[in-house]
PDB file of C-alpha atoms in Angstrom:
ATOM      1  CA  MET I 133      -7.561   4.876 -18.003  1.00  0.00           C
ATOM      2  CA  VAL I 134      -5.589   4.606 -21.255  1.00  0.00           C
ATOM      3  CA  MET I 135      -3.666   7.685 -20.361  1.00  0.00           C
ATOM      4  CA  LEU I 136      -2.738   6.301 -17.030  1.00  0.00           C
ATOM      5  CA  LEU I 137      -1.503   3.071 -18.527  1.00  0.00           C
ATOM      6  CA  VAL I 138       0.652   4.993 -21.080  1.00  0.00           C
ATOM      7  CA  GLY I 139       2.048   7.056 -18.173  1.00  0.00           C
ATOM      8  CA  LEU I 140       2.852   3.984 -16.324  1.00  0.00           C
ATOM      9  CA  LEU I 141       4.501   2.267 -19.254  1.00  0.00           C
ATOM     10  CA  THR I 142       6.550   5.488 -19.744  1.00  0.00           C
ATOM     11  CA  LEU I 143       7.657   5.581 -16.073  1.00  0.00           C
ATOM     12  CA  SER I 144       8.497   1.875 -16.045  1.00  0.00           C
ATOM     13  CA  CYS I 145      10.930   2.220 -18.982  1.00  0.00           C
ATOM     14  CA  LEU I 146      12.937   5.352 -17.666  1.00  0.00           C
ATOM     15  CA  PRO I 147      16.560   4.539 -16.843  1.00  0.00           C
ATOM     16  CA  TRP I 148      17.328   3.255 -13.355  1.00  0.00           C
ATOM     17  CA  SER I 149      19.233   6.419 -12.608  1.00  0.00           C
ATOM     18  CA  VAL I 150      15.955   8.337 -12.971  1.00  0.00           C
ATOM     19  CA  LEU I 151      13.665   6.012 -11.086  1.00  0.00           C
ATOM     20  CA  SER I 152      15.930   5.262  -8.147  1.00  0.00           C
ATOM     21  CA  SER I 153      18.857   6.603  -6.055  1.00  0.00           C
ATOM     22  CA  ASP I 154      20.767   5.698  -2.848  1.00  0.00           C
ATOM     23  CA  ASP I 155      18.361   7.754  -1.084  1.00  0.00           C
ATOM     24  CA  ASP I 156      15.284   6.327  -2.535  1.00  0.00           C
ATOM     25  CA  ARG I 157      15.857   2.505  -2.710  1.00  0.00           C
ATOM     26  CA  ASP I 158      12.218   1.707  -3.186  1.00  0.00           C
ATOM     27  CA  ALA I 159      11.306   3.877  -6.176  1.00  0.00           C
ATOM     28  CA  LEU I 160      10.034   0.782  -7.883  1.00  0.00           C
ATOM     29  CA  LEU I 161       7.568  -0.121  -4.982  1.00  0.00           C
ATOM     30  CA  TYR I 162       3.940   0.442  -6.141  1.00  0.00           C
ATOM     31  CA  ARG I 163       0.450   0.261  -4.684  1.00  0.00           C
ATOM     32  CA  VAL I 164      -1.970  -0.750  -7.507  1.00  0.00           C
ATOM     33  CA  ASP I 165      -5.679  -0.448  -6.842  1.00  0.00           C
ATOM     34  CA  ILE I 166      -7.983  -2.320  -9.317  1.00  0.00           C
ATOM     35  CA  THR I 167     -11.777  -1.676  -9.344  1.00  0.00           C
ATOM     36  CA  LEU I 168     -14.124  -3.881 -11.224  1.00  0.00           C
ATOM     37  CA  PRO I 169     -16.990  -1.626 -12.531  1.00  0.00           C
ATOM     38  CA  PRO I 170     -20.514  -2.838 -12.487  1.00  0.00           C
ATOM     39  CA  LYS I 171     -21.360  -4.976 -15.603  1.00  0.00           C
ATOM     40  CA  GLU I 172     -24.362  -7.032 -16.386  1.00  0.00           C
ATOM     41  CA  GLY I 173     -23.650 -10.753 -16.288  1.00  0.00           C
ATOM     42  CA  ARG I 174     -20.135 -10.159 -14.594  1.00  0.00           C
ATOM     43  CA  ASP I 175     -18.733 -13.081 -12.565  1.00  0.00           C
ATOM     44  CA  GLU I 176     -17.006 -11.264  -9.926  1.00  0.00           C
ATOM     45  CA  THR I 177     -15.382 -14.225  -8.381  1.00  0.00           C
ATOM     46  CA  ALA I 178     -14.062 -15.512 -11.719  1.00  0.00           C
ATOM     47  CA  ASP I 179     -12.701 -12.239 -12.439  1.00  0.00           C
ATOM     48  CA  ILE I 180     -10.901 -11.650  -9.077  1.00  0.00           C
ATOM     49  CA  LEU I 181      -9.444 -15.222  -9.382  1.00  0.00           C
ATOM     50  CA  GLN I 182      -8.219 -14.447 -12.795  1.00  0.00           C
ATOM     51  CA  ILE I 183      -6.587 -11.273 -11.771  1.00  0.00           C
ATOM     52  CA  LYS I 184      -5.061 -13.235  -8.657  1.00  0.00           C
ATOM     53  CA  THR I 185      -3.711 -15.751 -10.958  1.00  0.00           C
ATOM     54  CA  THR I 186      -2.430 -13.252 -13.520  1.00  0.00           C
ATOM     55  CA  VAL I 187      -0.443 -11.206 -10.912  1.00  0.00           C
ATOM     56  CA  GLU I 188       0.934 -14.300  -9.349  1.00  0.00           C
ATOM     57  CA  GLY I 189       2.311 -15.308 -12.767  1.00  0.00           C
ATOM     58  CA  LEU I 190       4.068 -12.002 -13.591  1.00  0.00           C
ATOM     59  CA  THR I 191       7.801 -12.161 -14.528  1.00  0.00           C
ATOM     60  CA  ASP I 192      10.138  -9.567 -12.660  1.00  0.00           C
ATOM     61  CA  ILE I 193       7.096  -8.085 -10.632  1.00  0.00           C
ATOM     62  CA  LYS I 194       6.917  -9.494  -7.080  1.00  0.00           C
ATOM     63  CA  VAL I 195       3.460  -9.455  -5.358  1.00  0.00           C
ATOM     64  CA  LEU I 196       4.262  -8.206  -1.813  1.00  0.00           C
ATOM     65  CA  PHE I 197       0.540  -8.012  -0.753  1.00  0.00           C
ATOM     66  CA  SER I 198      -2.855  -8.568  -2.340  1.00  0.00           C
ATOM     67  CA  PHE I 199      -6.187  -7.647  -0.704  1.00  0.00           C
ATOM     68  CA  LYS I 200      -9.789  -7.291  -1.526  1.00  0.00           C
ATOM     69  CA  GLU I 201     -12.020  -4.559   0.002  1.00  0.00           C
ATOM     70  CA  LEU I 202     -14.874  -6.328   1.965  1.00  0.00           C
ATOM     71  CA  GLY I 203     -18.386  -5.599   0.322  1.00  0.00           C
ATOM     72  CA  ASN I 204     -16.821  -3.958  -2.793  1.00  0.00           C
ATOM     73  CA  SER I 205     -15.328  -5.016  -6.118  1.00  0.00           C
ATOM     74  CA  LYS I 206     -12.063  -3.357  -5.369  1.00  0.00           C
ATOM     75  CA  LEU I 207      -8.543  -4.946  -5.013  1.00  0.00           C
ATOM     76  CA  PHE I 208      -5.310  -3.697  -3.524  1.00  0.00           C
ATOM     77  CA  PHE I 209      -1.921  -4.747  -4.368  1.00  0.00           C
ATOM     78  CA  VAL I 210       1.569  -3.765  -3.458  1.00  0.00           C
ATOM     79  CA  PHE I 211       4.060  -4.690  -6.112  1.00  0.00           C
ATOM     80  CA  VAL I 212       7.991  -4.699  -6.101  1.00  0.00           C
ATOM     81  CA  VAL I 213       9.045  -4.031  -9.803  1.00  0.00           C
ATOM     82  CA  GLU I 214      12.364  -5.905 -10.091  1.00  0.00           C
ATOM     83  CA  LYS I 215      13.143  -5.030 -13.740  1.00  0.00           C
ATOM     84  CA  ALA I 216      12.393  -1.985 -15.881  1.00  0.00           C
ATOM     85  CA  CYS I 217       9.771  -2.328 -18.644  1.00  0.00           C
ATOM     86  CA  SER I 218       7.929  -5.380 -16.947  1.00  0.00           C
ATOM     87  CA  TRP I 219       4.703  -3.533 -16.624  1.00  0.00           C
ATOM     88  CA  PRO I 220       3.177  -4.429 -20.007  1.00  0.00           C
ATOM     89  CA  GLN I 221       2.361  -8.003 -18.635  1.00  0.00           C
ATOM     90  CA  LEU I 222      -0.107  -6.343 -16.232  1.00  0.00           C
ATOM     91  CA  THR I 223      -1.138  -3.272 -18.046  1.00  0.00           C
ATOM     92  CA  SER I 224      -2.173  -5.005 -21.339  1.00  0.00           C
ATOM     93  CA  PHE I 225      -4.179  -7.521 -19.395  1.00  0.00           C
ATOM     94  CA  LEU I 226      -5.911  -4.858 -17.353  1.00  0.00           C
ATOM     95  CA  SER I 227      -6.632  -2.636 -20.354  1.00  0.00           C
ATOM     96  CA  ARG I 228      -8.279  -5.585 -22.274  1.00  0.00           C
ATOM     97  CA  LYS I 229     -10.507  -6.197 -19.212  1.00  0.00           C
ATOM     98  CA  GLY I 230     -11.467  -2.538 -18.962  1.00  0.00           C
ATOM     99  CA  TYR I 231     -10.981  -2.258 -15.109  1.00  0.00           C
ATOM    100  CA  GLU I 232     -10.446   1.004 -13.412  1.00  0.00           C
ATOM    101  CA  VAL I 233      -6.719   1.390 -12.327  1.00  0.00           C
ATOM    102  CA  LYS I 234      -4.828   3.560  -9.926  1.00  0.00           C
ATOM    103  CA  THR I 235      -1.048   3.230  -9.548  1.00  0.00           C
ATOM    104  CA  THR I 236       0.795   5.046  -6.696  1.00  0.00           C
ATOM    105  CA  PRO I 237       4.596   4.938  -6.086  1.00  0.00           C
ATOM    106  CA  VAL I 238       5.217   4.080  -2.380  1.00  0.00           C
ATOM    107  CA  TYR I 239       8.150   3.333  -0.123  1.00  0.00           C
ATOM    108  CA  ARG I 240       8.544   1.751   3.405  1.00  0.00           C
ATOM    109  CA  CYS I 241       7.636   3.663   6.437  1.00  0.00           C
ATOM    110  CA  SER I 242      10.743   2.404   8.105  1.00  0.00           C
ATOM    111  CA  ASP I 243      12.893   4.329   5.557  1.00  0.00           C
ATOM    112  CA  TYR I 244      10.778   7.567   6.193  1.00  0.00           C
ATOM    113  CA  ALA I 245      11.238   7.043   9.956  1.00  0.00           C
ATOM    114  CA  ARG I 246      14.950   6.829   9.641  1.00  0.00           C
ATOM    115  CA  GLU I 247      14.956   9.885   7.306  1.00  0.00           C
ATOM    116  CA  LEU I 248      13.468  11.673  10.342  1.00  0.00           C
ATOM    117  CA  GLY I 249      16.194  10.285  12.833  1.00  0.00           C
ATOM    118  CA  VAL I 250      14.141   7.440  14.360  1.00  0.00           C
ATOM    119  CA  ASN I 251      16.403   4.516  15.170  1.00  0.00           C
ATOM    120  CA  MET I 252      14.087   1.929  13.370  1.00  0.00           C
ATOM    121  CA  SER I 253      15.519  -0.941  11.208  1.00  0.00           C
ATOM    122  CA  ARG I 254      14.468  -1.204   7.611  1.00  0.00           C
ATOM    123  CA  ASP I 255      12.535  -4.509   8.205  1.00  0.00           C
ATOM    124  CA  PHE I 256      10.800  -3.278  11.549  1.00  0.00           C
ATOM    125  CA  TYR I 257       7.189  -3.353  10.075  1.00  0.00           C
ATOM    126  CA  ASP I 258       5.860  -6.878   9.381  1.00  0.00           C
ATOM    127  CA  MET I 259       5.844  -7.596   5.453  1.00  0.00           C
ATOM    128  CA  SER I 260       4.180 -11.091   5.882  1.00  0.00           C
ATOM    129  CA  LEU I 261       0.517 -10.897   6.696  1.00  0.00           C
ATOM    130  CA  GLU I 262      -0.545 -13.617   4.280  1.00  0.00           C
ATOM    131  CA  ASP I 263      -1.627 -15.775   7.163  1.00  0.00           C
ATOM    132  CA  ASP I 264      -4.314 -13.258   8.253  1.00  0.00           C
ATOM    133  CA  GLU I 265      -7.487 -13.550   6.190  1.00  0.00           C
ATOM    134  CA  HIS I 266      -9.152 -10.409   7.510  1.00  0.00           C
ATOM    135  CA  LEU I 267      -7.322  -7.138   7.907  1.00  0.00           C
ATOM    136  CA  LEU I 268      -7.721  -3.347   7.991  1.00  0.00           C
ATOM    137  CA  LEU I 269      -6.317  -0.846   5.623  1.00  0.00           C
ATOM    138  CA  GLY I 270      -5.771   2.465   7.386  1.00  0.00           C
ATOM    139  CA  LYS I 271      -4.924   5.513   5.227  1.00  0.00           C
ATOM    140  CA  GLN I 272      -3.683   8.564   7.164  1.00  0.00           C
ATOM    141  CA  ILE I 273      -3.139  11.961   5.537  1.00  0.00           C
ATOM    142  CA  PHE I 274      -1.055  14.296   7.633  1.00  0.00           C
ATOM    143  CA  HIS I 275      -1.380  18.157   6.881  1.00  0.00           C
ATOM    144  CA  VAL I 276       1.456  20.551   7.698  1.00  0.00           C
ATOM    145  CA  LYS I 277      -0.942  23.490   7.906  1.00  0.00           C
ATOM    146  CA  ASP I 278       0.698  26.153  10.214  1.00  0.00           C
ATOM    147  CA  LEU I 279       3.428  23.783  11.500  1.00  0.00           C
ATOM    148  CA  THR I 280       7.005  24.601  10.724  1.00  0.00           C
ATOM    149  CA  THR I 281       8.976  21.715   9.079  1.00  0.00           C
ATOM    150  CA  ALA I 282      10.830  21.127  12.242  1.00  0.00           C
ATOM    151  CA  GLU I 283       7.543  21.028  14.383  1.00  0.00           C
ATOM    152  CA  PHE I 284       5.888  18.614  11.753  1.00  0.00           C
ATOM    153  CA  ASP I 285       8.904  16.426  11.717  1.00  0.00           C
ATOM    154  CA  LYS I 286       8.829  16.252  15.564  1.00  0.00           C
ATOM    155  CA  LYS I 287       5.229  15.004  15.570  1.00  0.00           C
ATOM    156  CA  MET I 288       5.932  12.350  13.064  1.00  0.00           C
ATOM    157  CA  ARG I 289       8.973  11.145  14.972  1.00  0.00           C
ATOM    158  CA  GLN I 290       6.725  11.059  18.117  1.00  0.00           C
ATOM    159  CA  MET I 291       4.216   8.953  16.224  1.00  0.00           C
ATOM    160  CA  PHE I 292       6.847   6.460  14.816  1.00  0.00           C
ATOM    161  CA  LYS I 293       8.367   6.036  18.324  1.00  0.00           C
ATOM    162  CA  ARG I 294       4.827   5.212  19.679  1.00  0.00           C
ATOM    163  CA  ASP I 295       4.298   2.846  16.701  1.00  0.00           C
ATOM    164  CA  MET I 296       7.478   1.015  17.812  1.00  0.00           C
ATOM    165  CA  GLY I 297       6.147   0.538  21.185  1.00  0.00           C
ATOM    166  CA  ILE I 298       2.845  -0.856  19.985  1.00  0.00           C
ATOM    167  CA  LEU I 299       4.495  -3.201  17.547  1.00  0.00           C
ATOM    168  CA  ASN I 300       7.075  -4.333  20.105  1.00  0.00           C
ATOM    169  CA  ALA I 301       4.052  -5.222  22.420  1.00  0.00           C
ATOM    170  CA  GLY I 302       2.863  -7.734  19.761  1.00  0.00           C
ATOM    171  CA  GLN I 303       0.686  -5.837  17.275  1.00  0.00           C
ATOM    172  CA  ARG I 304       1.476  -6.573  13.617  1.00  0.00           C
ATOM    173  CA  ALA I 305       1.242  -4.171  10.797  1.00  0.00           C
ATOM    174  CA  ALA I 306       2.939  -3.238   7.352  1.00  0.00           C
ATOM    175  CA  CYS I 307       3.375   0.358   6.571  1.00  0.00           C
ATOM    176  CA  PHE I 308       4.122   2.502   3.411  1.00  0.00           C
ATOM    177  CA  ARG I 309       4.368   6.088   2.620  1.00  0.00           C
ATOM    178  CA  THR I 310       3.226   7.595  -0.708  1.00  0.00           C
ATOM    179  CA  LEU I 311       6.291   8.795  -2.686  1.00  0.00           C
ATOM    180  CA  ALA I 312       5.339  12.334  -2.857  1.00  0.00           C
ATOM    181  CA  SER I 313       6.135  15.531  -0.929  1.00  0.00           C
ATOM    182  CA  LEU I 314       3.129  17.049   0.872  1.00  0.00           C
ATOM    183  CA  PRO I 315       0.767  16.248   2.433  1.00  0.00           C
ATOM    184  CA  VAL I 316       2.294  13.109   3.867  1.00  0.00           C
ATOM    185  CA  GLU I 317       0.167  10.033   3.279  1.00  0.00           C
ATOM    186  CA  LEU I 318       0.818   6.732   5.073  1.00  0.00           C
ATOM    187  CA  MET I 319      -1.050   3.382   4.738  1.00  0.00           C
ATOM    188  CA  HIS I 320      -1.104   0.683   7.270  1.00  0.00           C
ATOM    189  CA  PHE I 321      -2.049  -2.986   6.795  1.00  0.00           C
ATOM    190  CA  ALA I 322      -2.962  -4.651  10.026  1.00  0.00           C
ATOM    191  CA  PRO I 323      -4.951  -7.772  11.311  1.00  0.00           C
ATOM    192  CA  GLY I 324      -8.408  -6.413  12.055  1.00  0.00           C
ATOM    193  CA  GLY I 325     -10.040  -8.953  14.447  1.00  0.00           C
ATOM    194  CA  SER I 326     -12.317  -7.556  17.050  1.00  0.00           C
ATOM    195  CA  SER I 327      -9.926  -8.473  20.023  1.00  0.00           C
ATOM    196  CA  LYS I 328      -7.062  -6.272  18.162  1.00  0.00           C
ATOM    197  CA  MET I 329      -9.155  -3.247  17.268  1.00  0.00           C
ATOM    198  CA  GLU I 330      -8.018  -1.178  20.229  1.00  0.00           C
ATOM    199  CA  ALA I 331      -4.370  -1.724  19.381  1.00  0.00           C
ATOM    200  CA  VAL I 332      -5.022  -1.027  15.640  1.00  0.00           C
ATOM    201  CA  GLU I 333      -6.796   2.179  16.567  1.00  0.00           C
ATOM    202  CA  ASP I 334      -3.742   3.087  18.751  1.00  0.00           C
ATOM    203  CA  LEU I 335      -1.507   2.416  15.999  1.00  0.00           C
ATOM    204  CA  LEU I 336      -3.383   4.542  13.493  1.00  0.00           C
ATOM    205  CA  HIS I 337      -3.760   7.523  15.992  1.00  0.00           C
ATOM    206  CA  GLY I 338      -1.438  10.292  14.671  1.00  0.00           C
ATOM    207  CA  PRO I 339      -0.660  13.932  15.235  1.00  0.00           C
ATOM    208  CA  ASP I 340      -3.554  16.334  15.918  1.00  0.00           C
ATOM    209  CA  THR I 341      -4.046  17.408  12.347  1.00  0.00           C
ATOM    210  CA  PHE I 342      -4.647  14.371  10.117  1.00  0.00           C
ATOM    211  CA  ASP I 343      -7.440  12.581   8.051  1.00  0.00           C
ATOM    212  CA  LEU I 344      -7.948   8.974   8.649  1.00  0.00           C
ATOM    213  CA  GLU I 345      -9.897   6.330   6.468  1.00  0.00           C
ATOM    214  CA  ILE I 346     -10.147   2.819   7.729  1.00  0.00           C
ATOM    215  CA  ILE I 347     -11.231  -0.031   5.132  1.00  0.00           C
ATOM    216  CA  ARG I 348     -11.902  -3.580   6.002  1.00  0.00           C
ATOM    217  CA  ILE I 349     -10.019  -5.892   3.531  1.00  0.00           C
ATOM    218  CA  GLN I 350      -9.577  -9.557   2.885  1.00  0.00           C
ATOM    219  CA  ASN I 351      -6.184 -11.298   1.988  1.00  0.00           C
ATOM    220  CA  LEU I 352      -6.474 -12.588  -1.418  1.00  0.00           C
ATOM    221  CA  ALA I 353      -3.914 -15.369  -0.605  1.00  0.00           C
ATOM    222  CA  PRO I 354      -6.647 -17.879   0.501  1.00  0.00           C
ATOM    223  CA  TYR I 355      -9.406 -16.273  -1.692  1.00  0.00           C
ATOM    224  CA  VAL I 356     -11.768 -18.689  -3.172  1.00  0.00           C
ATOM    225  CA  GLY I 357     -14.754 -16.347  -3.811  1.00  0.00           C
ATOM    226  CA  GLY I 358     -18.189 -16.316  -2.117  1.00  0.00           C
ATOM    227  CA  CYS I 359     -20.528 -13.663  -0.681  1.00  0.00           C
ATOM    228  CA  GLN I 360     -18.791 -10.817   1.133  1.00  0.00           C
TER     229      GLN I 360
END
């Protein structure tokens, strides 16, 4: 974990010209996974509330989303880093606590869709899910395998066009792509009530060759603890 934190600090202190460009406006958008390892005497509720309070008080780091996996001591955050070298506020706190941390640069699916030629506005996906207490996190990994680049891009365009139809019909979701080349990895956050499951499953259906993992999560905005 120490090496990960050092790497994160190094990345955050690079010049803006290295971290972002006109073609990659969300180079400083990150998903951060925090796992609280088992520990005798740990007060999980107190720890989670302390993490929640800490991230809400960060300077120049905006909390876009904050979730907890139901049934597990694992938190998911999406941060917008508004100023270089602002990570130490968070990393020093996490290092002292001994939490397991994974940091992944991401960017908006709407930006990716437009790169593919899909006519989608940058704010098409819903970035305000704080009113939904229980949601789903759907992680999709799309493998190119024997497809040409043109064939793969066509499949992804078809998927995004179908997503637009589902979202225009009233389904809500946020979507991010991992900032990497291949395989393409997308993550959706969507309300997970039983009455909406069919629409969510349609939203997460993709091209023939992909892996899908669905996790039930709880919004941290109203989190006050209790048994999960």
